[in-house]
Amino acid sequence: MAVIALFLPALLLVSRAPAGPAQSSAQRLESIRQRMEQGQGLYVAKNYQGAAQIFEDGYATYPYSAFLFNAGVCYQKLEKYEAALMKFRDYLRVDPNAPDVAKVNERIAALEAALARARAEEAGVPEAGVDLDAGTAVVTTDGGVLDDAGAPPDAGPPPAMVTDDADAMKSLVVVETEPPGAPLKLYQRLSDAAAAFVVGGENKDWKEVSTASSPTNFTLAVGRYHVVVDKFRDFNVSHTNIDVQPGHVHQFKANLSQGEFMAFLRVAANVQGGYLYLDDNAKQRPPWGNTPHGELVPAGKHDILIEAPGFQPFKTTVDVKHGEQKDLEVALSRLNYGIVRLRSNTDVSVKVDGVPKGDFRIGGAPFEFQAPAGPHKIEVTSIGRKDFEGSIDIPRGQVLPLHVTMIQKYPRTGAWVQAIVGGALIGGATVAGIYSNKAYESLEKDRQAGTLTDEDSRAVAGRWLAVGSNVGFVGGTVLIGLATYNFIKDPLPESSSQIEKAVEFDDPMKARPTARLAPKLPPRERVAERSAPGTGVHVKPAPVGVGLGVEGRF
Amino acid sequence: MLARASLFPTLLLASLAAGCSWGRFSDILENGPVVFLEKPGNLQAGFGPVMQAGTQDGESRLIVGGLHGTSPAAIFSIGKGQEPNVVASRSDYCTSAAEDWCFLAPQVAFLPKTHVGAPRNLDLTGCVAVGISEANLEGNGVLFECDDGESFGRPVSDYGNYDDDVEHALKTGQDEPLAIATDGSEDPPVLVGAPTNELAWYYEPSSNVPIDLRLPVDDEDLPDGFGTSVQALRIADSSWLFAVSAQGNDGELHLYRADGARPRYLGCLGGTPDFARKMTSGLVPGPDTPDIGDSIPDLVVSDRAQVYVFDGAKLAALPPVPTDQDGYTCTLAALPESTLITSFGCGSTPQTSECSSADFGAALALGDIDGDGDNEVIVGAPAMTVRGEHGAGAILTYDVDTIGDHELKDVRFFAQGEGGDALGGSVAAVSIGNRDVIVGGAIRSGQVGLFYCSDMVPGPMRGSRCE
C-alpha cells in the first residue's frame, strides 16, 4: 500500500498498511470490523435474531461493549425485553464510563416499565402503545424507539449524517498514540451547526464525553466527535475529528511530535539508494537509511557518511538545532576508475595498454578487471583465433560490459605445408644447384687439368642435380606463390567487440543504486550551503512546528 | 594487391634465372681430355694389364689384353687426330678354346710386317706376337695374330727340351708366360723370354729359327726368372742390343749384342731390388741433344723405386764377355761414363701423394708427349694416392734432356679415380700425328684411357680437347 505523507502545520495524517508486529492487531480489528458490519447488515435487513447472535458471538470473542449494546437493541426489536435489559445492564457494567451512560439508563428504565406493563397485561390490562418513558423515549409496538420529540424514526428528511437514536447501532472507536500513554479527551458535537472544534477554545455545542489514556477504545453512537491528545511529556498536543457511522469499527492512531526537543534531518544525493551512516563513520551499525532519507534526529552535530557503489565516499558533519528541519543534498562524484566486464565466445587472454590483465574462461563468470577511467587500448588473444585489438573508453565508477567475439583463424595448414614444401624445394633446389655448379666447376677444373674422362659420373650427377634444381625452383616457386596466396586469403571476418551500455557497480549490499538525481523536494528556505570538490551539499531549514500523525483504516 | 600479384611471377623469374643448365654437362664431357676405350665383351679377365702400342702404316694401334695366360687380347686402331676409335677392331687375339690353349703373354710385341716361310710363304702385316699356343702350328710355339685374320706360329727354343715343357703346359692348361719384344722397326726381330725355364731367344726378322741367348753360367746356375722382361734396341741393320731381365732374388739385367744370328753376352746390370722389372726403349734424348744425342735408342729400366735411363749406344759398345767365363757380376758401377744418362724417383704433386709406396715404375713407356721430337719417360705408379684415394694410381711423365737432368713434367690420373683402380699398372704412348698421347691402364678397375692433354703440350698443339 502506498505511503502518503502530508506535512501539515499541526497535524500529520498517515494512512499505511499494517506491517510486522502490527499485523495481528490489524487482523484483529479487521475481524471485529467484519463482525460489526455483518451484524449491522442483518439488523438493517430486520433479521434481528441473526444480528443479535452475531453481536453475542462478537462479544464472546472480542469483549467490546459495543457488541453488548447492539445485541440489546436487537433484543429490544424482538421484544425480548428481559434479554435486552440484561445486555444494556452488562453494557454499563463493562463500560461504566461510557459517554451515553445516562441514555442507557433511561433506556433500561423504559424497558423495565414496559416489561412491567407487559406482565400486568398478562394479568388483564388491554393491549395498547405504552409510553415507556414519557420524557425520553417510547417503545413502539413494532419495536421502534421514538426520539425525545416523539417523532417516528423515519419522519422528516433524513439527516446528512446519521444521528443517534434508539434503533442505531453503536460503533467501536479504537484510539492509539505513538508513544502510548498519552492522555486524551473525547468531545461529542451536539449540534450540526456547531463551529469547528478549537483546542483550548470555548467550543460551544461540543461536549466532553470521555477521558482516557491511549491506547483505548470507545463505544460510540453515531455522530461527530473530536479527539484531543493533550500535551504529553515533551510531545505536542494533537487533535482530530472523528465521524462515527453506525455499526462500524474506527481506528485512529496519532504519531506525536516532540516539538522543540528534536530536529528533522533529511539527506538526499544524486545517487538514489546510497547508504547513509549517521554518526557511524566506522560503519559499525546498519545504515541509517538509503538516500533520500529523512528522520528525526537529536539536535546537535552529526557525522554523515554516504557511500554508493561506483562513487567516492562522502563524509561531512551537519549541525542541526532543536525543531529544525534540514535538507542535505550531496552530489557524489564517481570513482576515477571503472571496471571492464568482459565476456567472450571462447577462452581469451586480455591485455590493456600492453599489460596482461588476466584470462576469461568460457563457462565461468565474466572476467572483470579494474582500470583507470579513460581511453585504453585493449588486446584480446585466444589460441587458434584472430587477435582482437581495439579501444575502449572506461567510464568513471561504472562497469563497462564488453563482449568480444573471437573469430577462428582461417586454417593455414595448407599454406604452411605449401610454404614448407616450397621452401624445402627451393632450399633443395638451391643446394642441388650449388652442388651442380660445384660438380661443373670440378669437371671444368679437371678438364683444364686434362684428367676429365668422358665417363665421369659427376657429369651425370651434376646433370640430374641441375634438372632437379630447376624443377625444384619452379615447383618451389609455385608452391611459395600458392602459400603466399593462401596466407593472404582470409574469408573469415576479424574478431570484433560489442561495447554495451555502461552499468553501475554491483551493490555488495544487494541494493543497486541508480545514478540519477533524487526527486526534487518541495522548495524550502535555504539556510546554508556547503560544497566539496565533486560534491554538493545543500542544507535547508525545515519549518518549525508540531505534528500529529493519524492513520485510519475504514 | 598489385604487389602481391607481382610477387609470384617475380619469384618465378628469379627462380628460373637462378636455375642450372644441365646441357653444359653434356658439353663438357664432349671432347673430354681423357677418353676410355671400350672394353670388349669377351675380355672377361681384366682389361689393360697387357698393353703394347705400335704403328701400322702411320696409324697407331694398341694391343690391350686382360690378365695374361687366361684372357684374350684386343687391338684398337686408334687412328690419328683427337677422335680415337675406342671400339676394338678385333678382340679375339689369343683366344683359347677347348683343348686349344693360348696363353696371352704378359709382354706382347707388335710387328708391322713379317714374312712367313714355307710352306705358307706369306707376307703378313699388322702382326702381334701374343703368346704361346699350338694354334696354326704343327707344333707348339709363339703365336702371331695378323691383319685379315691371319696368324702363324714360330717354334720355341728347344734348349733343354723346352718345347716339351711347353707342350705339357698346353696340354694341362698351365700358363706359360712369355715376354716378347721387338725393336719397333718395320720388320723387326722378335725377342722372347721364358722365365719359367730361364730361357731367352730371338728370331731374326721374318725368321722362324729361335736363337738362344745364353749366360756364362751352367744351366743349374741360371738366375731365377731369367726372361721375365725383354727389350730389343736396334743398333744398326741386323744389329741389336737385347736386354733380358731376371727377376729372382735381385733384379738382374743381362745385355746381349746380336749381329744377325750371332749373339754376344755384354754383361749384367743390377744391384738394386727388382732392378729392370720393367723396360722400354726409344730415343730419350733426341738426336740433337748435345753430347748424348744420337739416333740409337736408349734403354729405360725401373726397379722398385727408381727409373734409369741408359744410353743405348754406349751399352751396345760394351765389350763382350766370353760365355765360357764362370759367372757374372751385376752392377752399375762398371758402366762407362755417361752410360747412365739419368735416374729418378717418384715425384709428388699437390694432388698425388705417398710416393714411397706408389709402386713407381710398375710400367714404363716412351712417348713424344710434347711433340718436340724426342721422347719423354712415362712411368706408371699404380699404387699412388690421388686426391686422397689410395691406390687410385697415376702416370708420371719426365723429361730428360741432358745427362743428369730430369724433370717431372706431368702427372695424369683419372679425375674420378677410385681407390684401388691402379692406374699406371700399364702404360703406353700412341701417336696422334704430331705428338703422342699417353695410354694408361687401370689394371684393377679394367679401364684404359687415352690422355690427350698434358701440361707439356704446347698451346698450338693442344686441340679442342685441351681447351
PDB file of N, CA, C and O in Angstrom, chain B residues 103-126:
ATOM      1  N   PHE B 103      98.120 -69.005 -74.348  1.00  0.00           N
ATOM      2  CA  PHE B 103      98.433 -68.257 -73.132  1.00  0.00           C
ATOM      3  C   PHE B 103      98.939 -66.889 -73.536  1.00  0.00           C
ATOM      4  O   PHE B 103     100.015 -66.758 -74.123  1.00  0.00           O
ATOM      5  N   LEU B 104      98.108 -65.862 -73.221  1.00  0.00           N
ATOM      6  CA  LEU B 104      98.495 -64.492 -73.559  1.00  0.00           C
ATOM      7  C   LEU B 104      99.754 -64.129 -72.790  1.00  0.00           C
ATOM      8  O   LEU B 104      99.840 -64.333 -71.576  1.00  0.00           O
ATOM      9  N   ALA B 105     100.708 -63.559 -73.490  1.00  0.00           N
ATOM     10  CA  ALA B 105     101.980 -63.205 -72.858  1.00  0.00           C
ATOM     11  C   ALA B 105     101.835 -61.930 -72.063  1.00  0.00           C
ATOM     12  O   ALA B 105     101.086 -61.035 -72.457  1.00  0.00           O
ATOM     13  N   PRO B 106     102.502 -61.811 -70.904  1.00  0.00           N
ATOM     14  CA  PRO B 106     102.468 -60.546 -70.161  1.00  0.00           C
ATOM     15  C   PRO B 106     103.034 -59.386 -70.963  1.00  0.00           C
ATOM     16  O   PRO B 106     102.635 -58.250 -70.773  1.00  0.00           O
ATOM     17  N   GLN B 107     103.962 -59.679 -71.831  1.00  0.00           N
ATOM     18  CA  GLN B 107     104.563 -58.631 -72.640  1.00  0.00           C
ATOM     19  C   GLN B 107     104.464 -59.055 -74.094  1.00  0.00           C
ATOM     20  O   GLN B 107     105.060 -60.037 -74.500  1.00  0.00           O
ATOM     21  N   VAL B 108     103.632 -58.330 -74.850  1.00  0.00           N
ATOM     22  CA  VAL B 108     103.421 -58.675 -76.249  1.00  0.00           C
ATOM     23  C   VAL B 108     104.197 -57.692 -77.117  1.00  0.00           C
ATOM     24  O   VAL B 108     104.687 -56.679 -76.625  1.00  0.00           O
ATOM     25  N   ALA B 109     104.261 -58.033 -78.425  1.00  0.00           N
ATOM     26  CA  ALA B 109     105.037 -57.185 -79.327  1.00  0.00           C
ATOM     27  C   ALA B 109     104.298 -57.013 -80.635  1.00  0.00           C
ATOM     28  O   ALA B 109     103.528 -57.889 -81.071  1.00  0.00           O
ATOM     29  N   PHE B 110     104.511 -55.859 -81.243  1.00  0.00           N
ATOM     30  CA  PHE B 110     103.819 -55.536 -82.478  1.00  0.00           C
ATOM     31  C   PHE B 110     104.823 -55.562 -83.638  1.00  0.00           C
ATOM     32  O   PHE B 110     105.914 -54.986 -83.545  1.00  0.00           O
ATOM     33  N   LEU B 111     104.389 -56.226 -84.718  1.00  0.00           N
ATOM     34  CA  LEU B 111     105.238 -56.336 -85.895  1.00  0.00           C
ATOM     35  C   LEU B 111     104.460 -55.739 -87.068  1.00  0.00           C
ATOM     36  O   LEU B 111     103.445 -56.306 -87.503  1.00  0.00           O
ATOM     37  N   PRO B 112     104.906 -54.593 -87.545  1.00  0.00           N
ATOM     38  CA  PRO B 112     104.153 -54.012 -88.676  1.00  0.00           C
ATOM     39  C   PRO B 112     104.064 -54.959 -89.857  1.00  0.00           C
ATOM     40  O   PRO B 112     103.014 -55.016 -90.520  1.00  0.00           O
ATOM     41  N   LYS B 113     105.104 -55.682 -90.079  1.00  0.00           N
ATOM     42  CA  LYS B 113     105.023 -56.672 -91.139  1.00  0.00           C
ATOM     43  C   LYS B 113     106.036 -57.779 -90.865  1.00  0.00           C
ATOM     44  O   LYS B 113     107.023 -57.583 -90.164  1.00  0.00           O
ATOM     45  N   THR B 114     105.808 -58.898 -91.492  1.00  0.00           N
ATOM     46  CA  THR B 114     106.721 -60.032 -91.349  1.00  0.00           C
ATOM     47  C   THR B 114     106.442 -61.016 -92.481  1.00  0.00           C
ATOM     48  O   THR B 114     105.445 -60.878 -93.214  1.00  0.00           O
ATOM     49  N   HIS B 115     107.296 -61.956 -92.547  1.00  0.00           N
ATOM     50  CA  HIS B 115     107.154 -62.961 -93.599  1.00  0.00           C
ATOM     51  C   HIS B 115     107.100 -64.339 -92.967  1.00  0.00           C
ATOM     52  O   HIS B 115     107.841 -64.653 -92.047  1.00  0.00           O
ATOM     53  N   VAL B 116     106.172 -65.117 -93.469  1.00  0.00           N
ATOM     54  CA  VAL B 116     106.038 -66.497 -93.003  1.00  0.00           C
ATOM     55  C   VAL B 116     106.567 -67.408 -94.130  1.00  0.00           C
ATOM     56  O   VAL B 116     106.082 -67.326 -95.259  1.00  0.00           O
ATOM     57  N   GLY B 117     107.520 -68.192 -93.752  1.00  0.00           N
ATOM     58  CA  GLY B 117     108.158 -69.039 -94.750  1.00  0.00           C
ATOM     59  C   GLY B 117     107.297 -70.215 -95.171  1.00  0.00           C
ATOM     60  O   GLY B 117     106.099 -70.295 -94.865  1.00  0.00           O
ATOM     61  N   ALA B 118     107.937 -71.075 -95.864  1.00  0.00           N
ATOM     62  CA  ALA B 118     107.273 -72.248 -96.402  1.00  0.00           C
ATOM     63  C   ALA B 118     106.713 -73.081 -95.267  1.00  0.00           C
ATOM     64  O   ALA B 118     107.282 -73.123 -94.160  1.00  0.00           O
ATOM     65  N   PRO B 119     105.676 -73.711 -95.427  1.00  0.00           N
ATOM     66  CA  PRO B 119     105.017 -73.888 -96.736  1.00  0.00           C
ATOM     67  C   PRO B 119     104.005 -72.773 -97.041  1.00  0.00           C
ATOM     68  O   PRO B 119     103.506 -72.696 -98.152  1.00  0.00           O
ATOM     69  N   ARG B 120     103.713 -71.906 -96.046  1.00  0.00           N
ATOM     70  CA  ARG B 120     102.654 -70.923 -96.304  1.00  0.00           C
ATOM     71  C   ARG B 120     103.217 -69.781 -97.142  1.00  0.00           C
ATOM     72  O   ARG B 120     102.518 -69.208 -97.945  1.00  0.00           O
ATOM     73  N   ASN B 121     104.436 -69.401 -96.809  1.00  0.00           N
ATOM     74  CA  ASN B 121     105.124 -68.409 -97.609  1.00  0.00           C
ATOM     75  C   ASN B 121     104.263 -67.154 -97.787  1.00  0.00           C
ATOM     76  O   ASN B 121     103.867 -66.778 -98.885  1.00  0.00           O
ATOM     77  N   LEU B 122     104.011 -66.470 -96.652  1.00  0.00           N
ATOM     78  CA  LEU B 122     103.095 -65.336 -96.637  1.00  0.00           C
ATOM     79  C   LEU B 122     103.819 -64.086 -96.141  1.00  0.00           C
ATOM     80  O   LEU B 122     104.667 -64.145 -95.250  1.00  0.00           O
ATOM     81  N   ASP B 123     103.464 -62.983 -96.764  1.00  0.00           N
ATOM     82  CA  ASP B 123     103.868 -61.704 -96.225  1.00  0.00           C
ATOM     83  C   ASP B 123     102.652 -61.121 -95.478  1.00  0.00           C
ATOM     84  O   ASP B 123     101.612 -60.849 -96.087  1.00  0.00           O
ATOM     85  N   LEU B 124     102.852 -60.955 -94.206  1.00  0.00           N
ATOM     86  CA  LEU B 124     101.725 -60.536 -93.364  1.00  0.00           C
ATOM     87  C   LEU B 124     102.024 -59.169 -92.760  1.00  0.00           C
ATOM     88  O   LEU B 124     103.177 -58.792 -92.549  1.00  0.00           O
ATOM     89  N   THR B 125     100.963 -58.450 -92.473  1.00  0.00           N
ATOM     90  CA  THR B 125     101.112 -57.134 -91.854  1.00  0.00           C
ATOM     91  C   THR B 125     100.281 -57.087 -90.574  1.00  0.00           C
ATOM     92  O   THR B 125      99.324 -57.851 -90.385  1.00  0.00           O
ATOM     93  N   GLY B 126     100.679 -56.118 -89.819  1.00  0.00           N
ATOM     94  CA  GLY B 126      99.911 -55.877 -88.591  1.00  0.00           C
ATOM     95  C   GLY B 126      99.856 -57.073 -87.688  1.00  0.00           C
ATOM     96  O   GLY B 126      98.789 -57.403 -87.157  1.00  0.00           O
TER      97      GLY B 126
END
